[in-house]
Amino acid sequence: MSPRVVLVGPMGAGKTTVGRILAERWGVVFRDTDDDVEQADGRTISDIFVESGEEHFRALERAAVARALAEHTGVLAVGGGAVMDHDSRAALAAHPVVFLRVGLSDAATRVGLGTSRPLLLGNVRGTMKALLDERTPVYESVAVAVVDTDGRTPDEVADLVETQIVEGLDG
């Protein structure tokens, strides 16, 4: 069993929005590991970070990614920081992973002030830039395809993901 596609990328890349579009087009279920973490723990991600710390959240996330990769056959969106975990990266290696790349300007516009994003407290643009700089090479390393999202509508991004997946399966 394997997801039809796994979407990775930073916050603001459009993983959830594009994932829902693809799932609807393909007649499959959409799943987001961030939602899985919240359901399993009974708290929001922000509350988990504040009350239990990032390390605890990352352990929950690692388990959610492994579980979703093992049992989900639809479209899967993986939390932005999940790829930083060695075990999660290894688990992603056997799946059709598409990196939704977004630039700082578009990401900041889409995320806004990031009040529900625990890693963005304080200097939002500076923190986002640091996260993009750190994580982009890792996203690229786990992806079989990269789709640039800047200046594109979610439907246009979904079209490009479909093209990449078809080419990836044929190639």
mmCIF file of C-alpha atoms in Angstrom:
data_model
loop_
_atom_site.group_PDB
_atom_site.id
_atom_site.type_symbol
_atom_site.label_atom_id
_atom_site.label_comp_id
_atom_site.label_asym_id
_atom_site.label_seq_id
_atom_site.Cartn_x
_atom_site.Cartn_y
_atom_site.Cartn_z
ATOM 1 C CA MET A 1 0.000 0.000 0.000
ATOM 2 C CA SER A 2 1.219 3.472 -0.815
ATOM 3 C CA PRO A 3 -0.217 6.964 -1.129
ATOM 4 C CA ARG A 4 -0.921 8.010 -4.699
ATOM 5 C CA VAL A 5 1.195 11.098 -4.036
ATOM 6 C CA VAL A 6 2.890 12.596 -0.982
ATOM 7 C CA LEU A 7 3.155 16.379 -0.885
ATOM 8 C CA VAL A 8 6.026 17.972 1.025
ATOM 9 C CA GLY A 9 7.082 21.571 1.417
ATOM 10 C CA PRO A 10 7.146 24.471 3.836
ATOM 11 C CA MET A 11 4.172 26.168 5.403
ATOM 12 C CA GLY A 12 2.443 28.273 2.789
ATOM 13 C CA ALA A 13 3.385 25.988 -0.107
ATOM 14 C CA GLY A 14 -0.225 24.839 -0.538
ATOM 15 C CA LYS A 15 0.093 21.193 0.501
ATOM 16 C CA THR A 16 -3.376 21.014 2.027
ATOM 17 C CA THR A 17 -5.146 23.100 -0.620
ATOM 18 C CA VAL A 18 -3.513 21.322 -3.573
ATOM 19 C CA GLY A 19 -3.857 17.951 -1.846
ATOM 20 C CA ARG A 20 -7.600 18.400 -1.445
ATOM 21 C CA ILE A 21 -7.935 19.361 -5.133
ATOM 22 C CA LEU A 22 -5.983 16.293 -6.256
ATOM 23 C CA ALA A 23 -7.947 13.976 -3.972
ATOM 24 C CA GLU A 24 -11.226 15.303 -5.342
ATOM 25 C CA ARG A 25 -10.032 14.960 -8.957
ATOM 26 C CA TRP A 26 -8.835 11.407 -8.398
ATOM 27 C CA GLY A 27 -11.752 10.280 -6.232
ATOM 28 C CA VAL A 28 -9.511 9.371 -3.291
ATOM 29 C CA VAL A 29 -9.206 10.453 0.335
ATOM 30 C CA PHE A 30 -7.006 13.377 1.386
ATOM 31 C CA ARG A 31 -4.977 13.019 4.585
ATOM 32 C CA ASP A 32 -2.720 15.480 6.393
ATOM 33 C CA THR A 33 -0.264 14.257 9.038
ATOM 34 C CA ASP A 34 -0.686 17.518 10.973
ATOM 35 C CA ASP A 35 -4.375 16.627 11.409
ATOM 36 C CA ASP A 36 -3.379 13.096 12.426
ATOM 37 C CA VAL A 37 -1.083 14.462 15.145
ATOM 38 C CA GLU A 38 -3.799 16.728 16.507
ATOM 39 C CA GLN A 39 -6.376 13.925 16.537
ATOM 40 C CA ALA A 40 -4.006 11.453 18.185
ATOM 41 C CA ASP A 41 -2.939 13.890 20.899
ATOM 42 C CA GLY A 42 -6.228 15.730 21.393
ATOM 43 C CA ARG A 43 -4.539 19.131 21.205
ATOM 44 C CA THR A 44 -3.658 21.626 18.501
ATOM 45 C CA ILE A 45 -0.096 21.649 17.212
ATOM 46 C CA SER A 46 0.405 25.050 18.842
ATOM 47 C CA ASP A 47 -0.716 23.665 22.210
ATOM 48 C CA ILE A 48 1.530 20.609 21.835
ATOM 49 C CA PHE A 49 4.530 22.892 21.151
ATOM 50 C CA VAL A 50 3.755 25.196 24.077
ATOM 51 C CA GLU A 51 2.773 22.554 26.618
ATOM 52 C CA SER A 52 5.030 19.632 25.692
ATOM 53 C CA GLY A 53 7.752 21.081 23.464
ATOM 54 C CA GLU A 54 8.945 20.590 19.919
ATOM 55 C CA GLU A 55 10.690 17.279 20.674
ATOM 56 C CA HIS A 56 7.403 15.725 21.818
ATOM 57 C CA PHE A 57 5.618 17.097 18.746
ATOM 58 C CA ARG A 58 8.304 15.686 16.431
ATOM 59 C CA ALA A 59 7.930 12.223 18.007
ATOM 60 C CA LEU A 60 4.172 12.354 17.398
ATOM 61 C CA GLU A 61 4.795 13.585 13.860
ATOM 62 C CA ARG A 62 7.294 10.794 13.126
ATOM 63 C CA ALA A 63 4.720 8.203 14.195
ATOM 64 C CA ALA A 64 1.960 9.902 12.178
ATOM 65 C CA VAL A 65 4.094 9.958 9.014
ATOM 66 C CA ALA A 66 5.046 6.280 9.366
ATOM 67 C CA ARG A 67 1.431 5.269 9.996
ATOM 68 C CA ALA A 68 0.058 7.320 7.078
ATOM 69 C CA LEU A 69 2.675 6.025 4.639
ATOM 70 C CA ALA A 70 1.861 2.451 5.659
ATOM 71 C CA GLU A 71 -1.923 2.635 5.481
ATOM 72 C CA HIS A 72 -3.064 5.536 3.277
ATOM 73 C CA THR A 73 -3.681 5.093 -0.458
ATOM 74 C CA GLY A 74 -4.954 8.570 -1.355
ATOM 75 C CA VAL A 75 -3.256 11.956 -1.325
ATOM 76 C CA LEU A 76 -1.024 12.646 1.672
ATOM 77 C CA ALA A 77 0.290 15.999 2.876
ATOM 78 C CA VAL A 78 3.181 15.809 5.322
ATOM 79 C CA GLY A 79 3.918 18.511 7.892
ATOM 80 C CA GLY A 80 6.561 21.030 6.851
ATOM 81 C CA GLY A 81 9.210 19.896 9.334
ATOM 82 C CA ALA A 82 8.652 16.149 9.055
ATOM 83 C CA VAL A 83 11.379 15.770 6.427
ATOM 84 C CA MET A 84 13.979 16.906 8.949
ATOM 85 C CA ASP A 85 13.579 13.588 10.781
ATOM 86 C CA HIS A 86 15.921 10.857 9.498
ATOM 87 C CA ASP A 87 13.374 8.059 9.970
ATOM 88 C CA SER A 88 10.662 10.020 8.144
ATOM 89 C CA ARG A 89 13.030 10.783 5.255
ATOM 90 C CA ALA A 90 13.905 7.102 4.991
ATOM 91 C CA ALA A 91 10.220 6.137 5.016
ATOM 92 C CA LEU A 92 9.433 8.671 2.277
ATOM 93 C CA ALA A 93 12.082 7.196 -0.034
ATOM 94 C CA ALA A 94 9.771 4.462 -1.327
ATOM 95 C CA HIS A 95 6.907 6.830 -2.219
ATOM 96 C CA PRO A 96 5.962 9.293 -4.984
ATOM 97 C CA VAL A 97 6.945 12.513 -3.211
ATOM 98 C CA VAL A 98 6.376 15.933 -4.802
ATOM 99 C CA PHE A 99 8.012 19.017 -3.298
ATOM 100 C CA LEU A 100 5.804 22.093 -3.586
ATOM 101 C CA ARG A 101 8.423 24.846 -3.693
ATOM 102 C CA VAL A 102 7.413 28.334 -2.620
ATOM 103 C CA GLY A 103 9.444 31.511 -2.335
ATOM 104 C CA LEU A 104 9.645 33.629 0.794
ATOM 105 C CA SER A 105 7.357 36.371 -0.491
ATOM 106 C CA ASP A 106 4.522 34.048 -1.549
ATOM 107 C CA ALA A 107 4.899 31.895 1.589
ATOM 108 C CA ALA A 108 4.721 34.940 3.880
ATOM 109 C CA THR A 109 1.645 36.232 2.060
ATOM 110 C CA ARG A 110 -0.123 32.869 2.303
ATOM 111 C CA VAL A 111 0.755 32.205 5.940
ATOM 112 C CA GLY A 112 0.081 35.731 7.185
ATOM 113 C CA LEU A 113 1.330 36.541 10.649
ATOM 114 C CA GLY A 114 1.503 32.880 11.561
ATOM 115 C CA THR A 115 -0.354 33.137 14.845
ATOM 116 C CA SER A 116 -1.267 29.437 14.682
ATOM 117 C CA ARG A 117 2.238 28.469 13.538
ATOM 118 C CA PRO A 118 4.407 27.842 16.600
ATOM 119 C CA LEU A 119 7.709 28.033 14.735
ATOM 120 C CA LEU A 120 6.853 31.506 13.445
ATOM 121 C CA LEU A 121 6.476 33.349 16.713
ATOM 122 C CA GLY A 122 8.413 36.596 16.606
ATOM 123 C CA ASN A 123 10.101 37.637 13.361
ATOM 124 C CA VAL A 124 7.876 35.855 10.845
ATOM 125 C CA ARG A 125 9.777 36.664 7.635
ATOM 126 C CA GLY A 126 13.187 36.061 9.204
ATOM 127 C CA THR A 127 12.104 32.741 10.682
ATOM 128 C CA MET A 128 10.465 31.672 7.423
ATOM 129 C CA LYS A 129 13.633 32.529 5.477
ATOM 130 C CA ALA A 130 15.777 30.503 7.887
ATOM 131 C CA LEU A 131 13.393 27.528 7.640
ATOM 132 C CA LEU A 132 13.324 27.721 3.835
ATOM 133 C CA ASP A 133 17.113 27.920 3.668
ATOM 134 C CA GLU A 134 17.521 24.956 6.007
ATOM 135 C CA ARG A 135 14.784 22.720 4.647
ATOM 136 C CA THR A 136 14.734 23.296 0.873
ATOM 137 C CA PRO A 137 17.710 20.994 0.146
ATOM 138 C CA VAL A 138 16.063 18.294 2.282
ATOM 139 C CA TYR A 139 12.724 18.644 0.464
ATOM 140 C CA GLU A 140 14.596 18.361 -2.834
ATOM 141 C CA SER A 141 16.432 15.243 -1.631
ATOM 142 C CA VAL A 142 13.230 13.304 -0.831
ATOM 143 C CA ALA A 143 11.210 14.407 -3.875
ATOM 144 C CA VAL A 144 10.850 12.639 -7.190
ATOM 145 C CA ALA A 145 9.480 15.901 -8.613
ATOM 146 C CA VAL A 146 9.482 19.604 -7.767
ATOM 147 C CA VAL A 147 6.625 21.979 -8.588
ATOM 148 C CA ASP A 148 7.090 25.727 -8.204
ATOM 149 C CA THR A 149 3.975 27.306 -6.709
ATOM 150 C CA ASP A 150 4.868 31.008 -6.813
ATOM 151 C CA GLY A 151 2.378 33.028 -8.829
ATOM 152 C CA ARG A 152 0.224 29.980 -9.563
ATOM 153 C CA THR A 153 -3.319 29.141 -8.511
ATOM 154 C CA PRO A 154 -3.908 25.930 -6.549
ATOM 155 C CA ASP A 155 -5.544 24.384 -9.645
ATOM 156 C CA GLU A 156 -2.492 25.225 -11.764
ATOM 157 C CA VAL A 157 -0.230 23.651 -9.145
ATOM 158 C CA ALA A 158 -2.461 20.563 -9.039
ATOM 159 C CA ASP A 159 -2.217 20.302 -12.856
ATOM 160 C CA LEU A 160 1.586 20.384 -12.620
ATOM 161 C CA VAL A 161 1.634 17.765 -9.846
ATOM 162 C CA GLU A 162 -0.521 15.477 -11.999
ATOM 163 C CA THR A 163 1.844 15.931 -14.926
ATOM 164 C CA GLN A 164 4.873 15.197 -12.743
ATOM 165 C CA ILE A 165 3.288 12.076 -11.263
ATOM 166 C CA VAL A 166 2.315 10.697 -14.686
ATOM 167 C CA GLU A 167 5.786 11.435 -16.095
ATOM 168 C CA GLY A 168 7.389 9.955 -12.982
ATOM 169 C CA LEU A 169 5.413 6.730 -13.299
ATOM 170 C CA ASP A 170 6.072 6.469 -17.033
ATOM 171 C CA GLY A 171 9.738 7.412 -16.830
#
